[in-house]
Amino acid sequence: MSLFENTKNTAKLRGLSLQRTAELSGLSKNAIYNWKTIEPSPVSLKAVADVLNVSVDYLLGNTDDMHASKKVATYGDDLKEYFDEHPILKFDGKEIPDAEMKIIKRILEDMDD
């Protein structure tokens, strides 16, 4: 499959349209559609892979492993770092709004008091 098809299928699997995926990646609304004919920049490709929580190699079709280049979580990973690295979190398939994420972070920060 092509980069465009892999991206489209992965976005669908994640419950996202290509337009929404592009927006969450900081790209123009229809940027991913251009990937049918134009090769994306490495920065754009990485941004989309991050939003879809897959490796760039997976989108490129170089591997069937969605997370081939992802860091393996280890015991003792810091949840604050995880939140900072994964700004798009979902609960029950729905994105957690920023206001609620701030409340969650505030609760976690106050744990040591």
mmCIF file of C-alpha atoms in Angstrom:
data_model
loop_
_atom_site.group_PDB
_atom_site.id
_atom_site.type_symbol
_atom_site.label_atom_id
_atom_site.label_comp_id
_atom_site.label_asym_id
_atom_site.label_seq_id
_atom_site.Cartn_x
_atom_site.Cartn_y
_atom_site.Cartn_z
ATOM 1 C CA MET A 1 0.000 0.000 0.000
ATOM 2 C CA SER A 2 1.029 3.590 -0.519
ATOM 3 C CA LEU A 3 1.851 6.120 2.187
ATOM 4 C CA PHE A 4 -1.492 7.818 1.572
ATOM 5 C CA GLU A 5 -3.444 4.554 1.850
ATOM 6 C CA ASN A 6 -1.594 3.500 5.015
ATOM 7 C CA THR A 7 -2.264 6.891 6.579
ATOM 8 C CA LYS A 8 -5.921 6.827 5.571
ATOM 9 C CA ASN A 9 -6.457 3.300 6.930
ATOM 10 C CA THR A 10 -4.646 4.040 10.181
ATOM 11 C CA ALA A 11 -6.590 7.263 10.727
ATOM 12 C CA LYS A 12 -9.839 5.376 10.146
ATOM 13 C CA LEU A 13 -8.719 2.716 12.628
ATOM 14 C CA ARG A 14 -8.145 5.510 15.170
ATOM 15 C CA GLY A 15 -11.576 7.021 14.476
ATOM 16 C CA LEU A 16 -10.148 10.081 12.734
ATOM 17 C CA SER A 17 -10.750 11.612 9.342
ATOM 18 C CA LEU A 18 -7.734 12.611 7.279
ATOM 19 C CA GLN A 19 -8.683 16.252 7.710
ATOM 20 C CA ARG A 20 -8.832 15.923 11.500
ATOM 21 C CA THR A 21 -5.558 13.980 11.507
ATOM 22 C CA ALA A 22 -3.920 16.781 9.530
ATOM 23 C CA GLU A 23 -5.282 19.442 11.883
ATOM 24 C CA LEU A 24 -4.082 17.563 14.975
ATOM 25 C CA SER A 25 -0.680 17.256 13.307
ATOM 26 C CA GLY A 26 -0.438 20.993 12.754
ATOM 27 C CA LEU A 27 -0.871 20.647 8.988
ATOM 28 C CA SER A 28 -3.326 22.291 6.670
ATOM 29 C CA LYS A 29 -6.717 20.619 6.510
ATOM 30 C CA ASN A 30 -6.115 18.838 3.193
ATOM 31 C CA ALA A 31 -2.348 18.322 3.438
ATOM 32 C CA ILE A 32 -2.511 14.539 3.702
ATOM 33 C CA TYR A 33 -4.564 14.308 0.505
ATOM 34 C CA ASN A 34 -1.569 15.835 -1.298
ATOM 35 C CA TRP A 35 0.457 12.767 -0.293
ATOM 36 C CA LYS A 36 -1.196 10.953 -3.199
ATOM 37 C CA THR A 37 1.152 12.815 -5.534
ATOM 38 C CA ILE A 38 3.673 14.713 -3.394
ATOM 39 C CA GLU A 39 6.112 13.257 -0.866
ATOM 40 C CA PRO A 40 5.622 14.888 2.565
ATOM 41 C CA SER A 41 8.429 16.488 4.508
ATOM 42 C CA PRO A 42 9.966 14.327 7.243
ATOM 43 C CA VAL A 43 8.605 16.751 9.848
ATOM 44 C CA SER A 44 5.037 16.431 8.527
ATOM 45 C CA LEU A 45 5.278 12.668 8.270
ATOM 46 C CA LYS A 46 6.572 12.398 11.857
ATOM 47 C CA ALA A 47 3.804 14.694 13.138
ATOM 48 C CA VAL A 48 1.120 12.524 11.522
ATOM 49 C CA ALA A 49 2.741 9.318 12.786
ATOM 50 C CA ASP A 50 2.775 10.768 16.308
ATOM 51 C CA VAL A 51 -0.904 11.722 16.127
ATOM 52 C CA LEU A 52 -1.790 8.234 14.890
ATOM 53 C CA ASN A 53 0.523 6.646 17.484
ATOM 54 C CA VAL A 54 2.432 4.622 14.898
ATOM 55 C CA SER A 55 5.978 4.652 13.605
ATOM 56 C CA VAL A 56 6.978 6.498 10.457
ATOM 57 C CA ASP A 57 8.182 3.160 9.074
ATOM 58 C CA TYR A 58 4.688 1.752 9.513
ATOM 59 C CA LEU A 59 3.122 4.588 7.498
ATOM 60 C CA LEU A 60 5.795 4.182 4.827
ATOM 61 C CA GLY A 61 5.003 0.468 4.602
ATOM 62 C CA ASN A 62 8.479 -0.603 5.726
ATOM 63 C CA THR A 63 7.098 -2.671 8.613
ATOM 64 C CA ASP A 64 3.863 -4.271 9.734
ATOM 65 C CA ASP A 65 4.671 -3.373 13.341
ATOM 66 C CA MET A 66 2.772 -0.173 14.150
ATOM 67 C CA HIS A 67 5.152 0.793 16.939
ATOM 68 C CA ALA A 68 8.493 -0.381 15.580
ATOM 69 C CA SER A 69 10.369 2.779 16.495
ATOM 70 C CA LYS A 70 8.446 3.698 19.621
ATOM 71 C CA LYS A 71 10.223 3.812 22.960
ATOM 72 C CA VAL A 72 9.339 0.842 25.115
ATOM 73 C CA ALA A 73 7.803 1.903 28.410
ATOM 74 C CA THR A 74 9.851 0.946 31.412
ATOM 75 C CA TYR A 75 8.962 0.673 35.063
ATOM 76 C CA GLY A 76 9.312 4.054 36.659
ATOM 77 C CA ASP A 77 8.455 6.137 33.586
ATOM 78 C CA ASP A 78 7.243 9.541 34.659
ATOM 79 C CA LEU A 79 3.551 10.147 33.956
ATOM 80 C CA LYS A 80 4.206 13.901 33.603
ATOM 81 C CA GLU A 81 6.699 13.158 30.818
ATOM 82 C CA TYR A 82 4.157 10.845 29.194
ATOM 83 C CA PHE A 83 1.506 13.582 29.235
ATOM 84 C CA ASP A 84 3.996 16.045 27.768
ATOM 85 C CA GLU A 85 5.009 13.613 24.994
ATOM 86 C CA HIS A 86 1.460 12.426 24.221
ATOM 87 C CA PRO A 87 -0.747 15.526 24.175
ATOM 88 C CA ILE A 88 -3.633 13.675 22.536
ATOM 89 C CA LEU A 89 -5.115 11.287 25.032
ATOM 90 C CA LYS A 90 -8.471 9.579 24.850
ATOM 91 C CA PHE A 91 -10.832 7.979 27.313
ATOM 92 C CA ASP A 92 -13.521 5.626 26.054
ATOM 93 C CA GLY A 93 -12.659 6.635 22.480
ATOM 94 C CA LYS A 94 -13.202 10.353 23.093
ATOM 95 C CA GLU A 95 -10.493 13.007 23.306
ATOM 96 C CA ILE A 96 -9.991 14.455 26.767
ATOM 97 C CA PRO A 97 -10.627 18.218 26.546
ATOM 98 C CA ASP A 98 -7.827 20.564 27.601
ATOM 99 C CA ALA A 99 -9.768 21.848 30.613
ATOM 100 C CA GLU A 100 -10.184 18.327 31.987
ATOM 101 C CA MET A 101 -6.533 17.475 31.278
ATOM 102 C CA LYS A 102 -5.510 20.500 33.344
ATOM 103 C CA ILE A 103 -7.632 19.213 36.229
ATOM 104 C CA ILE A 104 -6.122 15.727 35.938
ATOM 105 C CA LYS A 105 -2.600 17.175 35.892
ATOM 106 C CA ARG A 106 -3.379 19.407 38.894
ATOM 107 C CA ILE A 107 -4.646 16.391 40.879
ATOM 108 C CA LEU A 108 -1.514 14.415 40.013
ATOM 109 C CA GLU A 109 0.788 17.331 40.869
ATOM 110 C CA ASP A 110 -0.880 17.700 44.287
ATOM 111 C CA MET A 111 -0.334 14.017 45.152
ATOM 112 C CA ASP A 112 2.897 14.660 47.046
ATOM 113 C CA ASP A 113 1.383 17.370 49.289
#
